[in-house]
PDB file of C-alpha atoms (C1' of nucleotides) in Angstrom:
ATOM      1  CA  UNK A 381      27.193  -5.234  -4.066  1.00  0.00           C
ATOM      2  CA  UNK A 382      26.415  -5.550  -7.554  1.00  0.00           C
ATOM      3  CA  UNK A 383      26.452  -1.578  -8.209  1.00  0.00           C
ATOM      4  CA  UNK A 384      26.102  -2.336 -12.151  1.00  0.00           C
ATOM      5  CA  UNK A 385      22.910  -3.273 -11.809  1.00  0.00           C
ATOM      6  CA  UNK A 386      22.044  -0.973  -9.430  1.00  0.00           C
ATOM      7  CA  UNK A 387      20.354   2.627 -10.729  1.00  0.00           C
ATOM      8  CA  UNK A 388      22.319   5.967 -10.370  1.00  0.00           C
ATOM      9  CA  UNK A 389      21.928   6.942  -6.790  1.00  0.00           C
ATOM     10  CA  UNK A 390      17.842   7.877  -6.600  1.00  0.00           C
ATOM     11  CA  UNK A 391      14.772   5.382  -6.386  1.00  0.00           C
ATOM     12  CA  UNK A 392      11.935   6.033  -9.007  1.00  0.00           C
ATOM     13  CA  UNK A 393       8.783   4.316  -7.928  1.00  0.00           C
ATOM     14  CA  UNK A 394       6.953   3.476 -11.120  1.00  0.00           C
ATOM     15  CA  UNK A 395       3.677   1.574 -12.174  1.00  0.00           C
ATOM     16  CA  UNK A 396       3.796  -2.157 -12.317  1.00  0.00           C
ATOM     17  CA  UNK A 397       4.747  -3.475 -15.268  1.00  0.00           C
ATOM     18  CA  UNK A 398       7.814  -1.339 -16.181  1.00  0.00           C
ATOM     19  CA  UNK A 399      10.577  -1.952 -17.843  1.00  0.00           C
ATOM     20  CA  UNK A 400      13.316  -0.498 -15.397  1.00  0.00           C
ATOM     21  CA  UNK A 401      11.871  -2.891 -12.130  1.00  0.00           C
ATOM     22  CA  UNK A 402      14.044  -5.792 -11.491  1.00  0.00           C
ATOM     23  CA  UNK A 403      12.297  -9.023 -11.775  1.00  0.00           C
ATOM     24  CA  UNK A 404      12.301  -9.123  -7.599  1.00  0.00           C
ATOM     25  CA  UNK A 405      10.697  -5.990  -7.491  1.00  0.00           C
ATOM     26  CA  UNK A 406       7.797  -7.263 -10.249  1.00  0.00           C
ATOM     27  CA  UNK A 407       7.110 -10.596  -8.365  1.00  0.00           C
ATOM     28  CA  UNK A 408       6.458  -8.696  -5.278  1.00  0.00           C
ATOM     29  CA  UNK A 409       4.219  -6.095  -7.583  1.00  0.00           C
ATOM     30  CA  UNK A 410       2.206  -9.280  -9.070  1.00  0.00           C
ATOM     31  CA  UNK A 411       2.059 -11.103  -5.454  1.00  0.00           C
ATOM     32  CA  UNK A 412       0.949  -7.490  -3.364  1.00  0.00           C
ATOM     33  CA  UNK A 413      -1.449  -7.175  -7.066  1.00  0.00           C
ATOM     34  CA  UNK A 414      -3.331 -10.244  -6.183  1.00  0.00           C
ATOM     35  CA  UNK A 415      -4.050 -10.125  -2.822  1.00  0.00           C
ATOM     36  CA  UNK A 416      -5.297  -6.663  -3.026  1.00  0.00           C
ATOM     37  CA  UNK A 417      -7.844  -8.728  -5.837  1.00  0.00           C
ATOM     38  CA  UNK A 418      -8.347 -11.346  -2.896  1.00  0.00           C
ATOM     39  CA  UNK A 419      -8.985  -8.673  -0.236  1.00  0.00           C
ATOM     40  CA  UNK A 420     -11.675  -6.629  -2.973  1.00  0.00           C
ATOM     41  CA  UNK A 421     -14.224  -9.141  -2.631  1.00  0.00           C
ATOM     42  CA  UNK A 422     -14.999  -8.488   1.122  1.00  0.00           C
ATOM     43  CA  UNK A 423     -15.072  -5.072   0.334  1.00  0.00           C
ATOM     44  CA  UNK A 424     -18.486  -3.250   1.482  1.00  0.00           C
ATOM     45  CA  UNK A 425     -18.929  -0.154   0.515  1.00  0.00           C
ATOM     46  CA  UNK A 426     -22.117   1.308   1.582  1.00  0.00           C
ATOM     47  CA  UNK A 427     -23.164   1.826   5.234  1.00  0.00           C
ATOM     48  CA  UNK A 428     -24.072  -0.469   7.129  1.00  0.00           C
ATOM     49  CA  UNK A 429     -24.622  -0.059  10.439  1.00  0.00           C
ATOM     50  CA  UNK A 430     -27.448   1.952  12.109  1.00  0.00           C
ATOM     51  CA  UNK A 431     -25.555   5.104  13.656  1.00  0.00           C
ATOM     52  CA  UNK A 432     -25.130   6.155  10.240  1.00  0.00           C
ATOM     53  CA  UNK A 433     -28.337   6.932   8.356  1.00  0.00           C
ATOM     54  CA  UNK A 434     -28.855   8.948  11.662  1.00  0.00           C
ATOM     55  CA  UNK A 435     -29.446  12.534  10.745  1.00  0.00           C
ATOM     56  CA  UNK A 436     -26.437  13.521  13.967  1.00  0.00           C
ATOM     57  CA  UNK A 437     -25.299   9.688  14.622  1.00  0.00           C
ATOM     58  CA  UNK A 438     -26.739   8.988  17.539  1.00  0.00           C
ATOM     59  CA  UNK A 439     -26.167   5.576  19.029  1.00  0.00           C
ATOM     60  CA  UNK A 440     -21.870   6.888  17.493  1.00  0.00           C
ATOM     61  CA  UNK A 441     -19.874   7.106  20.261  1.00  0.00           C
ATOM     62  CA  UNK A 442     -15.909   5.754  19.664  1.00  0.00           C
ATOM     63  CA  UNK A 443     -14.270   7.017  16.811  1.00  0.00           C
ATOM     64  CA  UNK A 444     -10.890   5.498  15.750  1.00  0.00           C
ATOM     65  CA  UNK A 445      -7.997   7.323  14.618  1.00  0.00           C
ATOM     66  CA  UNK A 446      -4.737   5.153  13.640  1.00  0.00           C
ATOM     67  CA  UNK A 447      -1.239   6.526  12.676  1.00  0.00           C
ATOM     68  CA  UNK A 448       2.515   6.321  12.097  1.00  0.00           C
ATOM     69  CA  UNK A 449       5.573   7.805  12.919  1.00  0.00           C
ATOM     70  CA  UNK A 450       9.022   7.358  12.153  1.00  0.00           C
ATOM     71  CA  UNK A 451      12.474   7.355  13.629  1.00  0.00           C
ATOM     72  CA  UNK A 452      14.164  10.287  11.450  1.00  0.00           C
ATOM     73  CA  UNK A 453      16.761   8.736   8.951  1.00  0.00           C
ATOM     74  CA  UNK A 454      14.753   5.057  10.170  1.00  0.00           C
ATOM     75  CA  UNK A 455      13.319   3.028   7.377  1.00  0.00           C
ATOM     76  CA  UNK A 456      12.624   0.344   9.939  1.00  0.00           C
ATOM     77  CA  UNK A 457      11.362   1.428  13.037  1.00  0.00           C
ATOM     78  CA  UNK A 458       8.328   3.722  13.941  1.00  0.00           C
ATOM     79  CA  UNK A 459       5.612   4.473  16.562  1.00  0.00           C
ATOM     80  CA  UNK A 460       2.246   2.452  15.423  1.00  0.00           C
ATOM     81  CA  UNK A 461      -0.988   4.533  17.488  1.00  0.00           C
ATOM     82  CA  UNK A 462      -4.399   4.080  18.285  1.00  0.00           C
ATOM     83  CA  UNK A 463      -6.132   6.420  19.960  1.00  0.00           C
ATOM     84  CA  UNK A 464     -10.087   6.289  20.378  1.00  0.00           C
ATOM     85  CA  UNK A 465     -12.004   9.646  20.616  1.00  0.00           C
ATOM     86  CA  UNK A 466     -15.267   9.671  22.169  1.00  0.00           C
ATOM     87  CA  UNK A 467     -18.131  11.319  20.139  1.00  0.00           C
ATOM     88  CA  UNK A 468     -19.423  13.445  19.903  1.00  0.00           C
ATOM     89  CA  UNK A 469     -16.967  15.049  21.861  1.00  0.00           C
ATOM     90  CA  UNK A 470     -13.630  14.109  20.618  1.00  0.00           C
ATOM     91  CA  UNK A 471     -12.504  13.449  23.702  1.00  0.00           C
ATOM     92  CA  UNK A 472      -9.526  10.885  23.995  1.00  0.00           C
ATOM     93  CA  UNK A 473     -10.576   7.834  25.760  1.00  0.00           C
ATOM     94  CA  UNK A 474      -7.925   5.226  25.176  1.00  0.00           C
ATOM     95  CA  UNK A 475      -4.311   5.235  23.736  1.00  0.00           C
ATOM     96  CA  UNK A 476      -1.598   3.159  22.613  1.00  0.00           C
ATOM     97  CA  UNK A 477       1.807   3.706  21.241  1.00  0.00           C
ATOM     98  CA  UNK A 478       3.862   0.768  20.322  1.00  0.00           C
ATOM     99  CA  UNK A 479       7.618   1.179  18.607  1.00  0.00           C
ATOM    100  CA  UNK A 480       7.389  -1.547  15.860  1.00  0.00           C
ATOM    101  CA  UNK A 481       9.275  -3.103  13.086  1.00  0.00           C
ATOM    102  CA  UNK A 482       8.516  -2.917   9.466  1.00  0.00           C
ATOM    103  CA  UNK A 483       9.859  -5.066   7.160  1.00  0.00           C
ATOM    104  CA  UNK A 484       8.362  -4.426   3.327  1.00  0.00           C
ATOM    105  CA  UNK A 485       9.107  -0.857   1.548  1.00  0.00           C
ATOM    106  CA  UNK A 486       6.714   2.220   1.142  1.00  0.00           C
ATOM    107  CA  UNK A 487       6.022   0.953  -2.488  1.00  0.00           C
ATOM    108  CA  UNK A 488       3.109   3.862  -4.296  1.00  0.00           C
ATOM    109  CA  UNK A 489      -0.249   2.010  -4.938  1.00  0.00           C
ATOM    110  CA  UNK A 490       0.991  -0.768  -1.884  1.00  0.00           C
ATOM    111  CA  UNK A 491       0.892   1.402   1.012  1.00  0.00           C
ATOM    112  CA  UNK A 492      -1.110  -1.224   2.896  1.00  0.00           C
ATOM    113  CA  UNK A 493       1.536  -3.607   2.883  1.00  0.00           C
ATOM    114  CA  UNK A 494       4.624  -1.706   4.906  1.00  0.00           C
ATOM    115  CA  UNK A 495       1.681   0.138   7.333  1.00  0.00           C
ATOM    116  CA  UNK A 496      -1.689  -2.263   8.130  1.00  0.00           C
ATOM    117  CA  UNK A 497      -0.072  -5.220   9.803  1.00  0.00           C
ATOM    118  CA  UNK A 498       1.066  -3.159  12.471  1.00  0.00           C
ATOM    119  CA  UNK A 499      -2.494  -1.026  12.465  1.00  0.00           C
ATOM    120  CA  UNK A 500      -4.057  -4.704  12.769  1.00  0.00           C
ATOM    121  CA  UNK A 501      -2.123  -5.519  15.754  1.00  0.00           C
ATOM    122  CA  UNK A 502      -3.149  -2.252  17.356  1.00  0.00           C
ATOM    123  CA  UNK A 503      -6.203  -3.294  17.299  1.00  0.00           C
ATOM    124  CA  UNK A 504      -5.654  -6.709  17.893  1.00  0.00           C
ATOM    125  CA  UNK A 505      -4.185  -5.132  21.254  1.00  0.00           C
ATOM    126  CA  UNK A 506      -7.774  -3.139  21.891  1.00  0.00           C
ATOM    127  CA  UNK A 507      -9.788  -6.635  21.841  1.00  0.00           C
ATOM    128  CA  UNK A 508      -7.767  -8.277  24.750  1.00  0.00           C
ATOM    129  CA  UNK A 509      -7.656  -5.449  26.858  1.00  0.00           C
ATOM    130  CA  UNK A 510     -10.905  -3.661  26.806  1.00  0.00           C
ATOM    131  CA  UNK A 511     -13.254  -3.946  24.066  1.00  0.00           C
ATOM    132  CA  UNK A 512     -15.346  -2.190  25.530  1.00  0.00           C
ATOM    133  CA  UNK A 513     -13.327   0.749  23.547  1.00  0.00           C
ATOM    134  CA  UNK A 514     -13.271  -0.941  20.265  1.00  0.00           C
ATOM    135  CA  UNK A 515     -14.503   2.072  17.751  1.00  0.00           C
ATOM    136  CA  UNK A 516     -17.297   1.594  16.018  1.00  0.00           C
ATOM    137  CA  UNK A 517     -14.970   3.359  12.825  1.00  0.00           C
ATOM    138  CA  UNK A 518     -11.834   3.879  11.817  1.00  0.00           C
ATOM    139  CA  UNK A 519     -10.409   6.470  10.824  1.00  0.00           C
ATOM    140  CA  UNK A 520      -6.880   5.982   8.197  1.00  0.00           C
ATOM    141  CA  UNK A 521      -4.040   8.154   7.073  1.00  0.00           C
ATOM    142  CA  UNK A 522      -4.573   7.620   3.107  1.00  0.00           C
ATOM    143  CA  UNK A 523      -6.765   6.379   0.734  1.00  0.00           C
ATOM    144  CA  UNK A 524      -9.881   4.164   0.833  1.00  0.00           C
ATOM    145  CA  UNK A 525     -11.041   2.955  -2.769  1.00  0.00           C
ATOM    146  CA  UNK A 526      -9.128   6.182  -4.126  1.00  0.00           C
ATOM    147  CA  UNK A 527      -6.773   4.196  -5.572  1.00  0.00           C
ATOM    148  CA  UNK A 528      -5.100   2.470  -8.863  1.00  0.00           C
ATOM    149  CA  UNK A 529      -6.558  -1.077  -8.401  1.00  0.00           C
ATOM    150  CA  UNK A 530      -9.573   0.840  -5.951  1.00  0.00           C
ATOM    151  CA  UNK A 531      -8.141  -0.640  -3.455  1.00  0.00           C
ATOM    152  CA  UNK A 532      -6.173   1.301  -0.303  1.00  0.00           C
ATOM    153  CA  UNK A 533      -4.853   1.131   2.783  1.00  0.00           C
ATOM    154  CA  UNK A 534      -8.048   2.159   4.501  1.00  0.00           C
ATOM    155  CA  UNK A 535     -10.548  -1.038   2.860  1.00  0.00           C
ATOM    156  CA  UNK A 536      -7.268  -3.176   3.816  1.00  0.00           C
ATOM    157  CA  UNK A 537      -7.932  -2.368   6.660  1.00  0.00           C
ATOM    158  CA  UNK A 538     -11.290  -2.044   6.875  1.00  0.00           C
ATOM    159  CA  UNK A 539     -11.684  -5.815   5.309  1.00  0.00           C
ATOM    160  CA  UNK A 540      -8.832  -6.984   8.070  1.00  0.00           C
ATOM    161  CA  UNK A 541     -10.901  -5.883  10.704  1.00  0.00           C
ATOM    162  CA  UNK A 542     -14.277  -6.120   9.577  1.00  0.00           C
ATOM    163  CA  UNK A 543     -15.092  -2.479  11.262  1.00  0.00           C
ATOM    164  CA  UNK A 544     -16.117   0.346   9.319  1.00  0.00           C
ATOM    165  CA  UNK A 545     -13.005   2.798   7.915  1.00  0.00           C
ATOM    166  CA  UNK A 546     -12.604   5.730   6.073  1.00  0.00           C
ATOM    167  CA  UNK A 547      -9.705   7.132   4.118  1.00  0.00           C
ATOM    168  CA  UNK A 548      -8.402  10.369   4.474  1.00  0.00           C
ATOM    169  CA  UNK A 549      -5.285  11.543   2.352  1.00  0.00           C
ATOM    170  CA  UNK A 550      -3.705  15.217   2.796  1.00  0.00           C
ATOM    171  CA  UNK A 551      -2.912  14.817  -0.752  1.00  0.00           C
ATOM    172  CA  UNK A 552      -4.474  14.277  -3.931  1.00  0.00           C
ATOM    173  CA  UNK A 553      -3.484  10.457  -5.109  1.00  0.00           C
ATOM    174  CA  UNK A 554      -3.730  11.598  -9.319  1.00  0.00           C
ATOM    175  CA  UNK A 555      -5.343   8.460 -10.843  1.00  0.00           C
ATOM    176  CA  UNK A 556      -7.715   6.731 -13.532  1.00  0.00           C
ATOM    177  CA  UNK A 557      -8.243  10.901 -14.805  1.00  0.00           C
ATOM    178  CA  UNK A 558      -7.475  12.546 -11.379  1.00  0.00           C
ATOM    179  CA  UNK A 559      -5.101  15.235 -11.652  1.00  0.00           C
ATOM    180  CA  UNK A 560      -4.243  17.811  -9.637  1.00  0.00           C
ATOM    181  CA  UNK A 561      -4.530  20.495 -12.234  1.00  0.00           C
ATOM    182  CA  UNK A 562      -5.823  23.515 -12.852  1.00  0.00           C
ATOM    183  CA  UNK A 563      -9.491  22.673 -13.192  1.00  0.00           C
ATOM    184  CA  UNK A 564      -8.853  20.878 -10.007  1.00  0.00           C
ATOM    185  CA  UNK A 565      -7.295  23.873  -7.612  1.00  0.00           C
ATOM    186  CA  UNK A 566     -10.280  26.363  -9.223  1.00  0.00           C
ATOM    187  CA  UNK A 567     -12.582  24.400  -8.231  1.00  0.00           C
ATOM    188  CA  UNK A 568     -10.716  24.456  -4.825  1.00  0.00           C
ATOM    189  CA  UNK A 569     -10.019  27.694  -4.723  1.00  0.00           C
ATOM    190  CA  UNK A 570     -14.366  27.698  -5.169  1.00  0.00           C
ATOM    191  CA  UNK A 571     -14.477  25.658  -1.333  1.00  0.00           C
ATOM    192  CA  UNK A 572     -15.999  28.398   0.405  1.00  0.00           C
ATOM    193  CA  UNK A 573     -16.257  27.338   3.954  1.00  0.00           C
ATOM    194  CA  UNK A 574     -16.134  23.924   6.252  1.00  0.00           C
ATOM    195  CA  UNK A 575     -17.881  21.297   5.286  1.00  0.00           C
ATOM    196  CA  UNK A 576     -17.897  22.564   1.068  1.00  0.00           C
ATOM    197  CA  UNK A 577     -17.312  19.962  -0.824  1.00  0.00           C
ATOM    198  CA  UNK A 578     -16.672  18.372  -4.595  1.00  0.00           C
ATOM    199  CA  UNK A 579     -16.439  15.088  -6.110  1.00  0.00           C
ATOM    200  CA  UNK A 580     -13.330  13.083  -6.976  1.00  0.00           C
ATOM    201  CA  UNK A 581     -15.039  11.689 -10.203  1.00  0.00           C
ATOM    202  CA  UNK A 582     -12.664   9.017 -12.590  1.00  0.00           C
ATOM    203  CA  UNK A 583     -12.713   8.748 -16.118  1.00  0.00           C
ATOM    204  CA  UNK A 584     -15.765   6.286 -15.876  1.00  0.00           C
ATOM    205  CA  UNK A 585     -17.976   8.559 -14.227  1.00  0.00           C
ATOM    206  CA  UNK A 586     -17.495   6.417 -10.992  1.00  0.00           C
ATOM    207  CA  UNK A 587     -17.101   8.986  -8.060  1.00  0.00           C
ATOM    208  CA  UNK A 588     -13.839   7.845  -6.303  1.00  0.00           C
ATOM    209  CA  UNK A 589     -14.079  10.651  -3.400  1.00  0.00           C
ATOM    210  CA  UNK A 590     -14.767  13.864  -2.027  1.00  0.00           C
ATOM    211  CA  UNK A 591     -12.215  17.065  -1.884  1.00  0.00           C
ATOM    212  CA  UNK A 592     -13.406  18.288   1.474  1.00  0.00           C
ATOM    213  CA  UNK A 593     -12.972  21.536   3.030  1.00  0.00           C
ATOM    214  CA  UNK A 594     -12.130  20.744   6.643  1.00  0.00           C
ATOM    215  CA  UNK A 595     -12.942  23.822   8.617  1.00  0.00           C
ATOM    216  CA  UNK A 596     -13.011  27.589   7.502  1.00  0.00           C
ATOM    217  CA  UNK A 597      -9.292  28.154   8.264  1.00  0.00           C
ATOM    218  CA  UNK A 598      -7.930  25.847   5.758  1.00  0.00           C
ATOM    219  CA  UNK A 599      -7.299  26.174   2.890  1.00  0.00           C
ATOM    220  CA  UNK A 600      -6.201  23.088   1.340  1.00  0.00           C
ATOM    221  CA  UNK A 601      -9.037  20.299   1.284  1.00  0.00           C
ATOM    222  CA  UNK A 602      -8.896  17.114   2.798  1.00  0.00           C
ATOM    223  CA  UNK A 603      -9.039  13.732   0.109  1.00  0.00           C
ATOM    224  CA  UNK A 604     -12.212  11.836   1.851  1.00  0.00           C
ATOM    225  CA  UNK A 605     -13.348   8.134  -0.004  1.00  0.00           C
ATOM    226  CA  UNK A 606     -14.882   5.102   1.260  1.00  0.00           C
ATOM    227  CA  UNK A 607     -12.272   2.741   3.549  1.00  0.00           C
ATOM    228  CA  UNK A 608     -15.174  -0.258   4.585  1.00  0.00           C
ATOM    229  CA  UNK A 609     -18.458  -0.200   5.680  1.00  0.00           C
ATOM    230  CA  UNK A 610     -20.223   3.024   5.303  1.00  0.00           C
ATOM    231  CA  UNK A 611     -21.009   4.981   2.498  1.00  0.00           C
ATOM    232  CA  UNK A 612     -19.212   8.298   0.537  1.00  0.00           C
ATOM    233  CA  UNK A 613     -21.600  10.594   1.894  1.00  0.00           C
ATOM    234  CA  UNK A 614     -22.079   9.480   5.395  1.00  0.00           C
ATOM    235  CA  UNK A 615     -17.982   9.052   5.434  1.00  0.00           C
ATOM    236  CA  UNK A 616     -18.053  13.224   4.242  1.00  0.00           C
ATOM    237  CA  UNK A 617     -20.211  13.839   6.523  1.00  0.00           C
ATOM    238  CA  UNK A 618     -18.665  11.684   9.710  1.00  0.00           C
ATOM    239  CA  UNK A 619     -15.127  13.682   9.017  1.00  0.00           C
ATOM    240  CA  UNK A 620     -16.149  16.744   9.035  1.00  0.00           C
ATOM    241  CA  UNK A 621     -18.167  16.145  12.196  1.00  0.00           C
ATOM    242  CA  UNK A 622     -14.259  15.555  13.494  1.00  0.00           C
ATOM    243  CA  UNK A 623     -12.564  18.378  12.508  1.00  0.00           C
ATOM    244  CA  UNK A 624     -11.683  21.207  14.907  1.00  0.00           C
ATOM    245  CA  UNK A 625      -8.788  21.742  12.597  1.00  0.00           C
ATOM    246  CA  UNK A 626      -7.539  20.477   9.466  1.00  0.00           C
ATOM    247  CA  UNK A 627      -6.546  16.626   9.978  1.00  0.00           C
ATOM    248  CA  UNK A 628      -9.658  14.847  11.535  1.00  0.00           C
ATOM    249  CA  UNK A 629      -9.720  14.741  15.652  1.00  0.00           C
ATOM    250  CA  UNK A 630      -8.581  10.844  16.111  1.00  0.00           C
ATOM    251  CA  UNK A 631      -6.280  11.542  13.464  1.00  0.00           C
ATOM    252  CA  UNK A 632      -5.134  14.247  14.289  1.00  0.00           C
ATOM    253  CA  UNK A 633      -3.933  12.740  18.065  1.00  0.00           C
ATOM    254  CA  UNK A 634      -2.668  10.100  16.809  1.00  0.00           C
ATOM    255  CA  UNK A 635       0.189  11.629  14.911  1.00  0.00           C
ATOM    256  CA  UNK A 636       0.193  13.844  17.681  1.00  0.00           C
ATOM    257  CA  UNK A 637       1.015  10.618  20.285  1.00  0.00           C
ATOM    258  CA  UNK A 638       2.730   9.102  18.194  1.00  0.00           C
ATOM    259  CA  UNK A 639       5.328  11.571  17.250  1.00  0.00           C
ATOM    260  CA  UNK A 640       5.091  12.317  20.960  1.00  0.00           C
ATOM    261  CA  UNK A 641       6.126   8.980  22.195  1.00  0.00           C
ATOM    262  CA  UNK A 642       9.309   8.593  19.505  1.00  0.00           C
ATOM    263  CA  UNK A 643      10.502  12.201  20.901  1.00  0.00           C
ATOM    264  CA  UNK A 644      10.970  10.582  24.068  1.00  0.00           C
ATOM    265  CA  UNK A 645      11.787   7.803  23.128  1.00  0.00           C
ATOM    266  CA  UNK A 646      14.621   8.708  20.404  1.00  0.00           C
ATOM    267  CA  UNK A 647      15.738  12.142  21.948  1.00  0.00           C
ATOM    268  CA  UNK A 648      18.443  12.542  19.257  1.00  0.00           C
ATOM    269  CA  UNK A 649      19.619  10.030  16.847  1.00  0.00           C
ATOM    270  CA  UNK A 650      20.054   9.829  13.469  1.00  0.00           C
TER     271      UNK A 650
ATOM    272  C1'  DG B1025      15.235  19.795 -16.345  1.00  0.00           C
ATOM    273  C1'  DC B1026      10.862  19.167 -14.020  1.00  0.00           C
ATOM    274  C1'  DG B1027       6.586  16.139 -12.399  1.00  0.00           C
ATOM    275  C1'  DA B1028       5.211  11.874 -10.118  1.00  0.00           C
ATOM    276  C1'  DC B1029       5.228   9.302  -5.587  1.00  0.00           C
ATOM    277  C1'  DA B1030      -1.261   8.186  -0.650  1.00  0.00           C
ATOM    278  C1'  DG B1031       2.589   7.618   3.937  1.00  0.00           C
TER     279       DG B1031
ATOM    280  C1'  DA C 219       7.229   9.628   6.502  1.00  0.00           C
ATOM    281  C1'  DT C 220      11.273  13.631   7.707  1.00  0.00           C
ATOM    282  C1'  DC C 221      13.945  17.849   6.719  1.00  0.00           C
ATOM    283  C1'  DT C 222      12.067  22.343  10.488  1.00  0.00           C
ATOM    284  C1'  DT C 223      11.075  28.012  14.429  1.00  0.00           C
ATOM    285  C1'  DG C 224      10.430  31.543  14.542  1.00  0.00           C
ATOM    286  C1'  DT C 225       7.346  34.643  12.563  1.00  0.00           C
ATOM    287  C1'  DC C 226       4.071  37.527   9.752  1.00  0.00           C
ATOM    288  C1'  DG C 227      -1.216  38.156   9.333  1.00  0.00           C
ATOM    289  C1'  DC C 228      -6.646  38.123  10.728  1.00  0.00           C
TER     290       DC C 228
END
DNA sequence: GCGACAG
DNA sequence: ATCTTGTCGC
């Protein structure tokens, strides 16, 4: 190994075009950025389905949730899970857990390149096994248009699958003027009950997403943004209706099941 | 030294 | 993402 060329110990993900990046890293990011720009042309930000216009989402019967859980201390091996819940009952009607081997590293701003291939495969397995259970909307861990280049993992997955998609992040991605500063914390304190929201406005004035107090019991909001084929207003309304706890039930179930799968198959290695 | 950096 | 169980409180 050429130790002299390595940074001392800790890695530091930084913005593209940073001097500290190796030529390889820079080239990878440039390629990924070009791919995001290409896919972005196919992004649809508004409602496209009839059920989305209904006040009670009449016509919506299946909501999908996706998640990845990792083997402790292992960068590459993960369990990808796709669950489908009935709507509005939120009962699990389909579950698929699959061990996958991830090749791409996690780079902030490029999460999709690490996670999306496995998620698309999960959707394709469902298409093969029982297309009648295909969800009408997908809930994804991470952001949609609330992203450095307006194309987060939820957009990426939406465009590749053609399905309506919503991004749900548990932490604020601080991009284009959005900061977790005192003002933001004050806005959070002002969220009184489940369903309360405030908009996340970028410096240009565009609303990139919404902070949502997802249930009465949780003080910390979740961050909703448009993934694909769904307006922000519909997305927030739907997510709130899917929350028994802080994390929307489809994603929570995917999370629970993928972690259980890993515990079951990898008892205690590290 | 501390913060940022979705998962 | 992961490291981590019980415990204090409404």
